[in-house]
CSV table of C-alpha atoms in Angstrom, one decimal:
chain,number,residue,atom,x,y,z
A,10,MET,CA,-50.5,-85.6,78.6
A,11,THR,CA,-49.8,-86.0,82.3
A,12,GLY,CA,-49.6,-82.4,83.2
A,13,ARG,CA,-45.9,-82.8,84.2
A,14,THR,CA,-43.9,-79.7,83.6
A,15,ALA,CA,-40.9,-80.2,81.2
A,16,PRO,CA,-37.5,-79.4,82.6
A,17,ALA,CA,-36.3,-75.9,81.7
A,18,PRO,CA,-33.8,-75.8,78.8
A,19,ALA,CA,-30.2,-76.0,80.0
A,20,PRO,CA,-27.9,-73.2,78.9
A,21,ALA,CA,-25.8,-73.8,75.8
A,22,MET,CA,-22.2,-74.8,76.4
A,23,GLY,CA,-20.5,-71.5,75.4
A,24,PRO,CA,-16.8,-71.2,74.6
A,25,SER,CA,-15.8,-70.3,78.2
A,26,LEU,CA,-17.5,-73.4,79.6
A,27,GLN,CA,-16.2,-75.6,76.8
A,28,ALA,CA,-12.7,-74.3,77.6
A,29,ALA,CA,-13.3,-75.0,81.3
A,30,VAL,CA,-14.3,-78.6,80.6
A,31,ARG,CA,-11.3,-79.1,78.4
A,32,VAL,CA,-9.0,-77.8,81.1
A,33,LEU,CA,-10.7,-80.3,83.5
A,34,LEU,CA,-10.2,-83.1,81.1
A,35,LEU,CA,-6.5,-82.2,80.6
A,36,GLY,CA,-6.1,-82.1,84.4
A,37,LEU,CA,-7.5,-85.5,84.7
A,38,LEU,CA,-5.2,-86.8,82.0
A,39,ILE,CA,-2.1,-85.7,83.9
A,40,GLY,CA,-3.4,-87.1,87.2
A,41,ALA,CA,-5.1,-84.3,89.0
A,42,GLN,CA,-6.7,-85.6,92.2
A,43,ILE,CA,-10.3,-84.6,91.4
A,44,LEU,CA,-12.1,-87.6,92.8
A,45,LEU,CA,-10.9,-90.7,94.7
A,46,VAL,CA,-12.7,-93.9,95.6
A,47,PRO,CA,-12.5,-94.4,99.4
A,48,GLN,CA,-10.6,-97.4,100.6
A,49,GLY,CA,-12.6,-100.3,101.7
A,50,ALA,CA,-14.9,-102.5,99.7
A,51,SER,CA,-13.0,-101.7,96.5
A,52,GLU,CA,-10.3,-104.0,97.8
A,53,THR,CA,-12.6,-106.9,96.7
A,54,LEU,CA,-11.3,-106.0,93.2
A,55,TRP,CA,-7.9,-107.0,92.0
A,56,ARG,CA,-5.3,-104.3,92.4
A,57,GLU,CA,-5.2,-103.3,88.7
A,58,ASP,CA,-9.0,-103.2,88.5
A,59,ALA,CA,-9.2,-101.1,91.7
A,60,GLN,CA,-6.8,-98.6,90.1
A,61,ARG,CA,-8.8,-98.6,86.9
A,62,MET,CA,-12.0,-97.9,89.0
A,63,LYS,CA,-10.3,-94.9,90.6
A,64,VAL,CA,-9.2,-93.5,87.2
A,65,GLY,CA,-12.5,-94.3,85.7
A,66,LEU,CA,-14.3,-92.3,88.3
A,67,LYS,CA,-12.1,-89.3,87.4
A,68,LEU,CA,-12.6,-89.7,83.7
A,69,PHE,CA,-16.3,-90.5,83.7
A,70,PRO,CA,-17.6,-86.9,84.4
A,71,ALA,CA,-15.4,-85.5,81.7
A,72,SER,CA,-16.6,-88.2,79.2
A,73,LEU,CA,-20.3,-87.5,80.0
A,74,ALA,CA,-19.7,-83.8,79.8
A,75,ALA,CA,-18.4,-84.2,76.3
A,76,VAL,CA,-21.6,-85.7,75.0
A,77,GLU,CA,-23.4,-83.5,72.4
A,78,ALA,CA,-26.9,-82.2,73.4
A,79,LEU,CA,-26.4,-83.6,77.0
A,80,GLU,CA,-29.3,-81.4,78.2
A,81,ARG,CA,-31.7,-83.5,76.1
A,82,ARG,CA,-30.8,-86.6,78.2
A,83,ARG,CA,-32.3,-85.3,81.4
A,84,GLY,CA,-35.1,-87.3,83.0
A,85,PRO,CA,-38.6,-86.0,83.9
A,86,ASP,CA,-37.1,-84.6,87.2
A,87,GLY,CA,-34.6,-82.5,85.2
A,88,LYS,CA,-31.6,-84.6,86.3
A,89,LEU,CA,-29.1,-86.8,84.4
A,90,LEU,CA,-29.7,-90.3,85.6
A,91,VAL,CA,-26.6,-92.4,86.0
A,92,LEU,CA,-27.1,-96.1,86.6
A,93,VAL,CA,-24.2,-97.9,88.3
A,94,ALA,CA,-24.3,-101.5,87.1
A,95,TYR,CA,-22.8,-104.5,88.9
A,96,SER,CA,-22.8,-108.2,89.3
A,97,GLY,CA,-22.2,-110.1,92.5
A,98,THR,CA,-22.4,-108.4,95.9
A,99,GLY,CA,-22.2,-104.9,94.6
A,100,ALA,CA,-19.7,-103.6,97.3
A,101,ALA,CA,-17.5,-101.8,94.8
A,102,ALA,CA,-20.6,-100.5,93.0
A,103,ARG,CA,-21.8,-98.9,96.2
A,104,GLU,CA,-18.5,-97.1,96.6
A,105,ALA,CA,-18.6,-96.0,93.0
A,106,ALA,CA,-22.1,-94.6,93.4
A,107,ALA,CA,-21.1,-92.7,96.5
A,108,GLY,CA,-18.2,-91.2,94.5
A,109,LEU,CA,-20.4,-90.2,91.6
A,110,LYS,CA,-23.0,-88.6,93.9
A,111,SER,CA,-20.3,-86.3,95.3
A,112,VAL,CA,-19.8,-84.9,91.8
A,113,ALA,CA,-23.4,-83.5,92.1
A,114,THR,CA,-23.5,-81.8,88.6
A,115,ILE,CA,-22.1,-82.2,85.2
A,116,ARG,CA,-22.2,-79.1,82.9
A,117,ASP,CA,-24.5,-77.5,85.5
A,118,LEU,CA,-27.0,-80.4,85.1
A,119,PRO,CA,-27.8,-82.2,88.4
A,120,LEU,CA,-27.0,-85.9,88.7
A,121,ARG,CA,-29.3,-88.7,90.0
A,122,VAL,CA,-27.3,-91.9,90.7
A,123,ALA,CA,-28.9,-95.3,91.2
A,124,LEU,CA,-27.6,-98.8,91.7
A,125,VAL,CA,-28.8,-101.6,89.3
A,126,SER,CA,-27.8,-105.2,89.0
A,127,ALA,CA,-26.7,-106.4,85.5
A,128,VAL,CA,-29.8,-108.7,85.5
A,129,GLU,CA,-32.1,-105.8,86.3
A,130,LEU,CA,-30.5,-103.7,83.6
A,131,ASP,CA,-31.0,-106.4,81.0
A,132,VAL,CA,-34.8,-105.8,81.3
A,133,TYR,CA,-34.7,-102.2,82.6
A,134,ALA,CA,-37.7,-100.1,81.5
A,135,GLY,CA,-37.5,-97.1,83.9
A,136,ASP,CA,-36.5,-93.5,83.2
A,137,ARG,CA,-33.9,-93.4,80.4
A,138,PRO,CA,-30.4,-93.0,81.8
A,139,ALA,CA,-27.9,-90.5,80.4
A,140,ALA,CA,-25.2,-93.0,81.2
A,141,VAL,CA,-24.4,-96.4,82.7
A,142,PHE,CA,-21.2,-96.7,84.8
A,143,VAL,CA,-20.0,-100.3,84.9
A,144,ALA,CA,-18.6,-101.2,88.3
A,145,SER,CA,-18.0,-104.9,87.9
A,146,VAL,CA,-15.3,-106.8,86.0
A,147,GLY,CA,-16.1,-109.4,83.4
A,148,LEU,CA,-19.6,-108.5,82.2
A,149,GLU,CA,-20.3,-110.1,78.9
A,150,PRO,CA,-19.6,-107.9,75.8
A,151,ARG,CA,-23.1,-108.6,74.5
A,152,ARG,CA,-24.5,-106.9,77.6
A,153,LEU,CA,-22.4,-103.8,77.2
A,154,ARG,CA,-23.5,-103.5,73.6
A,155,ALA,CA,-27.2,-104.2,74.3
A,156,TRP,CA,-27.3,-101.7,77.2
A,157,SER,CA,-26.0,-98.8,75.1
A,158,GLU,CA,-28.2,-99.6,72.1
A,159,ARG,CA,-31.4,-100.3,74.0
A,160,GLN,CA,-31.1,-97.3,76.4
A,161,ARG,CA,-29.4,-95.0,73.9
A,162,ALA,CA,-27.0,-94.2,76.6
A,163,LEU,CA,-23.2,-93.7,77.3
A,164,VAL,CA,-22.0,-97.0,78.7
A,165,PHE,CA,-18.7,-96.4,80.5
A,166,SER,CA,-16.5,-99.2,81.8
A,167,PRO,CA,-13.1,-98.5,83.3
A,168,PHE,CA,-11.9,-102.1,83.0
A,169,ALA,CA,-9.3,-103.5,80.6
A,170,ASP,CA,-10.6,-104.4,77.0
A,171,ALA,CA,-14.2,-103.2,77.8
A,172,VAL,CA,-14.2,-100.5,75.1
A,173,GLU,CA,-12.9,-103.0,72.5
A,174,GLU,CA,-15.7,-105.4,73.6
A,175,GLY,CA,-18.5,-103.0,73.3
A,176,ALA,CA,-18.6,-100.2,76.0
A,177,VAL,CA,-19.0,-96.8,74.5
A,178,ALA,CA,-16.2,-95.2,76.6
A,179,GLY,CA,-13.6,-96.2,79.2
A,180,VAL,CA,-10.0,-95.9,80.2
A,181,ARG,CA,-6.9,-96.3,77.9
A,182,VAL,CA,-3.6,-97.1,79.7
A,183,ALA,CA,-0.6,-97.0,77.4
A,184,ASP,CA,2.1,-94.2,77.2
A,185,ARG,CA,-0.4,-92.1,79.3
A,186,VAL,CA,-3.8,-92.5,80.8
A,187,ARG,CA,-6.7,-91.0,78.8
A,188,PRO,CA,-10.3,-91.7,77.9
A,189,SER,CA,-11.0,-94.3,75.3
A,190,VAL,CA,-14.1,-94.3,73.0
A,191,ASN,CA,-15.6,-97.0,70.7
A,192,LEU,CA,-16.7,-94.9,67.8
A,193,VAL,CA,-18.8,-97.7,66.2
A,194,GLN,CA,-20.6,-98.4,69.4
A,195,ALA,CA,-21.1,-94.7,70.0
A,196,ARG,CA,-22.8,-94.4,66.6
A,197,ARG,CA,-25.0,-97.4,67.3
A,198,ALA,CA,-26.1,-95.8,70.6
A,199,GLY,CA,-26.8,-92.4,69.1
A,200,ILE,CA,-23.9,-90.8,71.1
A,201,ARG,CA,-21.9,-88.0,69.6
A,202,PHE,CA,-18.9,-86.5,71.4
A,203,LYS,CA,-17.7,-82.9,71.1
A,204,PRO,CA,-14.6,-82.5,68.9
A,205,TYR,CA,-12.4,-81.2,71.7
A,206,PHE,CA,-12.9,-84.5,73.6
A,207,LEU,CA,-12.1,-86.7,70.5
A,208,GLU,CA,-8.9,-84.8,70.1
A,209,GLU,CA,-7.8,-85.9,73.6
A,210,ALA,CA,-9.4,-89.4,73.7
A,211,TYR,CA,-8.1,-92.6,72.2
A,212,ALA,CA,-10.6,-93.5,69.4
A,213,TYR,CA,-11.0,-97.3,69.0
A,214,GLU,CA,-12.5,-98.4,65.7
A,215,PRO,CA,-12.7,-102.1,64.9
A,216,ALA,CA,-10.3,-102.9,62.0
A,217,VAL,CA,-13.1,-104.4,60.0
A,218,ASP,CA,-15.0,-101.1,60.1
A,219,VAL,CA,-11.9,-99.1,58.9
A,220,GLU,CA,-11.2,-101.6,56.2
A,221,LEU,CA,-14.8,-101.6,55.0
A,222,ARG,CA,-14.8,-97.8,54.9
A,223,ALA,CA,-11.6,-97.9,52.9
A,224,SER,CA,-13.1,-100.5,50.5
A,225,PHE,CA,-16.1,-98.2,49.9
A,226,LEU,CA,-13.8,-95.3,49.1
A,227,VAL,CA,-11.7,-97.3,46.6
A,228,ASN,CA,-14.8,-98.6,44.8
A,229,PHE,CA,-16.3,-95.2,44.5
A,230,ALA,CA,-13.8,-94.5,41.7
A,231,LEU,CA,-15.5,-97.3,39.6
A,232,PHE,CA,-18.9,-95.7,39.9
A,233,ILE,CA,-18.2,-91.9,39.9
A,234,HIS,CA,-17.0,-89.8,37.0
A,235,TRP,CA,-15.0,-86.6,37.4
A,236,PRO,CA,-14.8,-84.0,34.6
A,237,SER,CA,-11.6,-84.1,32.5
A,238,SER,CA,-10.9,-80.5,33.7
A,239,ALA,CA,-10.3,-81.9,37.2
A,240,PHE,CA,-7.0,-83.5,36.0
A,241,ASP,CA,-3.7,-82.1,34.8
A,242,ALA,CA,-3.3,-84.8,32.1
A,243,PRO,CA,-5.1,-87.8,30.7
A,244,SER,CA,-2.9,-90.1,32.8
A,245,ALA,CA,-2.9,-88.0,36.0
A,246,PRO,CA,-3.8,-89.9,39.1
A,247,LEU,CA,-7.1,-89.7,41.0
A,248,ARG,CA,-6.2,-88.2,44.3
A,249,TYR,CA,-7.7,-89.3,47.6
A,250,CYS,CA,-7.3,-87.2,50.7
A,251,VAL,CA,-8.3,-88.0,54.4
A,252,LEU,CA,-8.7,-85.5,57.2
A,253,GLY,CA,-8.9,-86.5,60.8
A,254,ASN,CA,-8.5,-90.3,60.7
A,255,ALA,CA,-5.0,-91.7,60.6
A,256,ALA,CA,-6.2,-95.3,60.8
A,257,LEU,CA,-8.4,-94.9,57.7
A,258,SER,CA,-5.6,-93.0,55.9
A,259,ALA,CA,-3.2,-95.9,56.5
A,260,SER,CA,-5.8,-98.5,55.4
A,261,LEU,CA,-6.7,-96.6,52.4
A,262,GLY,CA,-3.1,-96.1,51.4
A,263,GLN,CA,-2.6,-99.8,51.4
A,264,ALA,CA,-5.8,-100.5,49.5
A,265,LEU,CA,-5.0,-98.1,46.7
A,266,VAL,CA,-1.7,-99.7,45.8
A,267,LYS,CA,-1.8,-100.8,42.1
A,268,GLU,CA,-5.4,-99.8,41.8
A,269,ARG,CA,-6.7,-98.0,38.7
A,270,ALA,CA,-10.0,-96.6,37.5
A,271,SER,CA,-10.7,-95.3,34.0
A,272,GLY,CA,-7.1,-95.8,33.1
A,273,ARG,CA,-5.9,-93.6,36.0
A,274,PRO,CA,-3.8,-94.7,39.0
A,275,LEU,CA,-5.4,-94.1,42.4
A,276,ARG,CA,-3.2,-92.3,44.9
A,277,LEU,CA,-3.4,-91.1,48.5
A,278,ALA,CA,-2.4,-87.4,48.6
A,279,ASP,CA,-1.4,-85.0,51.4
A,280,ALA,CA,-4.3,-82.8,52.5
A,281,ARG,CA,-2.9,-81.2,55.7
A,282,GLY,CA,-3.1,-77.6,54.3
A,283,ALA,CA,-5.9,-75.7,52.7
A,284,ALA,CA,-3.8,-75.3,49.5
A,285,GLN,CA,-4.1,-79.1,48.9
A,286,TRP,CA,-7.9,-79.4,49.5
A,287,ARG,CA,-9.0,-78.2,46.0
A,288,ARG,CA,-6.4,-80.6,44.4
A,289,CYS,CA,-8.1,-83.6,45.9
A,290,HIS,CA,-10.6,-85.5,43.8
A,291,LEU,CA,-12.1,-87.4,46.8
A,292,LEU,CA,-11.8,-85.6,50.2
A,293,TYR,CA,-12.8,-87.5,53.2
A,294,ILE,CA,-13.7,-85.4,56.3
A,295,ASP,CA,-13.8,-87.5,59.5
A,296,HIS,CA,-16.0,-86.4,62.4
A,297,ARG,CA,-12.7,-85.8,64.4
A,298,ALA,CA,-12.2,-82.9,62.0
A,299,ALA,CA,-15.7,-81.5,62.6
A,300,GLU,CA,-14.4,-78.1,63.7
A,301,LEU,CA,-12.5,-77.8,60.4
A,302,ALA,CA,-15.4,-79.0,58.2
A,303,PRO,CA,-17.1,-75.7,57.5
A,304,ARG,CA,-13.8,-74.2,56.4
A,305,VAL,CA,-13.0,-77.2,54.2
A,306,LEU,CA,-16.4,-77.2,52.5
A,307,ALA,CA,-16.1,-73.5,51.8
A,308,ALA,CA,-12.6,-73.8,50.4
A,309,VAL,CA,-13.6,-76.5,47.8
A,310,GLU,CA,-17.0,-75.0,46.9
A,311,GLY,CA,-17.4,-75.0,43.1
A,312,ALA,CA,-14.4,-77.3,42.6
A,313,PRO,CA,-14.9,-80.9,41.3
A,314,VAL,CA,-14.0,-82.4,44.7
A,315,LEU,CA,-16.2,-85.2,46.0
A,316,THR,CA,-16.6,-84.4,49.7
A,317,VAL,CA,-17.2,-87.5,51.8
A,318,GLY,CA,-17.9,-87.7,55.6
A,319,ASP,CA,-19.0,-90.2,58.2
A,320,THR,CA,-22.0,-88.4,59.7
A,321,GLU,CA,-25.4,-87.6,58.4
A,322,GLY,CA,-25.0,-84.0,59.6
A,323,LEU,CA,-22.1,-83.4,57.2
A,324,VAL,CA,-24.3,-84.1,54.2
A,325,GLN,CA,-26.8,-81.7,55.6
A,326,GLU,CA,-24.0,-79.1,55.8
A,327,GLY,CA,-23.0,-79.5,52.2
A,328,ALA,CA,-21.0,-82.6,51.7
A,329,MET,CA,-21.9,-84.9,48.8
A,330,VAL,CA,-21.6,-88.3,50.4
A,331,SER,CA,-21.5,-89.7,54.0
A,332,LEU,CA,-20.8,-93.3,55.0
A,333,VAL,CA,-23.0,-94.0,58.0
A,334,HIS,CA,-24.4,-97.0,59.8
A,335,LEU,CA,-28.0,-97.6,58.9
A,336,GLY,CA,-29.8,-100.7,60.1
A,337,GLY,CA,-26.5,-102.2,61.4
A,338,ARG,CA,-24.7,-101.8,58.1
A,339,LEU,CA,-22.4,-99.2,56.6
A,340,ARG,CA,-24.3,-97.4,53.8
A,341,PRO,CA,-23.7,-94.3,51.7
A,342,LEU,CA,-25.9,-91.2,52.0
A,343,ILE,CA,-25.6,-89.3,48.7
A,344,ASN,CA,-26.7,-85.9,47.5
A,345,PRO,CA,-26.5,-86.4,43.7
A,346,ALA,CA,-27.5,-82.8,43.0
A,347,ALA,CA,-24.6,-81.4,45.0
A,348,ALA,CA,-22.2,-83.6,43.0
A,349,GLU,CA,-23.8,-82.7,39.6
A,350,ARG,CA,-23.3,-78.9,40.3
A,351,VAL,CA,-19.6,-79.3,40.1
A,352,GLY,CA,-19.6,-81.7,37.1
A,353,ILE,CA,-19.3,-85.0,39.1
A,354,ARG,CA,-21.6,-87.8,37.8
A,355,ILE,CA,-22.6,-90.7,40.1
A,356,SER,CA,-23.5,-94.0,38.5
A,357,SER,CA,-27.1,-95.2,38.9
A,358,LYS,CA,-25.6,-98.5,40.2
A,359,LEU,CA,-24.2,-96.7,43.2
A,360,LEU,CA,-27.3,-94.6,43.7
A,361,ARG,CA,-29.4,-97.7,43.8
A,362,ILE,CA,-27.7,-99.0,46.9
A,363,ALA,CA,-27.5,-95.5,48.6
A,364,THR,CA,-29.9,-93.5,50.6
A,365,LEU,CA,-30.5,-90.3,48.6
A,366,VAL,CA,-30.5,-86.9,50.3
A,367,SER,CA,-31.8,-83.6,48.9
A,368,ASP,CA,-30.2,-80.1,49.1
A,369,SER,CA,-32.5,-79.4,52.1
A,370,GLY,CA,-30.9,-82.3,54.0
A,371,GLY,CA,-34.0,-84.5,54.0
A,372,ARG,CA,-33.9,-88.1,52.8
A,373,GLU,CA,-35.6,-88.8,49.5
A,374,PRO,CA,-38.2,-91.6,49.2
């Protein structure tokens, strides 16, 4: 104990504040002039990169504001530390830092902004940052990934392809300008975004992760047994449903073609309305549908529907399975007791490769 007084708890983000942040985000998306980089040293960047820097400085505050439990990321001084990382002379980084200092607070939490070179950040051991704003083009992808994972921080880079290469968040320029998030890297860094933000942002997931997730779901049919009462007829299909992840739905639809299990065809079914949820045999609830999850779980309670998610929290809330990254690999968390209560039996072969979870939400040894 050092005798240092812990920062006072920040107020919870109530509905009115969440609505205000969402309005801010929407304003940024349509080009509201919230924050501009002054002219000058940013001219050392190529024109496209300079424009991305300007847009990034607008989107960064909204991206950081959307991080769950942001108040827990304050430093010993009660402030959110934002490190502005650069390589080379750092002229553009100094301008970016000045722009971020003018923001002053995010979600009523004061900011502390500091410059740090990429070399210094590689071995940084100071106060844990809430975020790293990348102010130089061309930093190696391994650095972006390492910074977010080592510091457990939001690494934001506004430059082209940075999110695909390993930044947690950045700028997406297509039919419109909006935030972009790398969901796999966010999970590795322990970053969770609020659902309203994910509804507006472009969510990048490496194709290999989506395909691996789809492969798990297809193979579940070989190791999980549903009661005969769950089907209309002996030859009726096993129905898969996906909520909140269009890329996974498309990949799963392709993977299920001509697949069968226990003599039944496997089919992707519509689950857009509550009336269809209880007709699903496997119902996948993505984190993008987090606001809908309590209603979905309540609607299928008691029915032989295998509920599957992609966060540990969903299993704790009542889902039977979650596919999560553990030790750098995609692994299933399974609550076998929850499945057994509705007549669903899970093979011991699947349970052996899974991490088991009890009804209380704790992991079993």
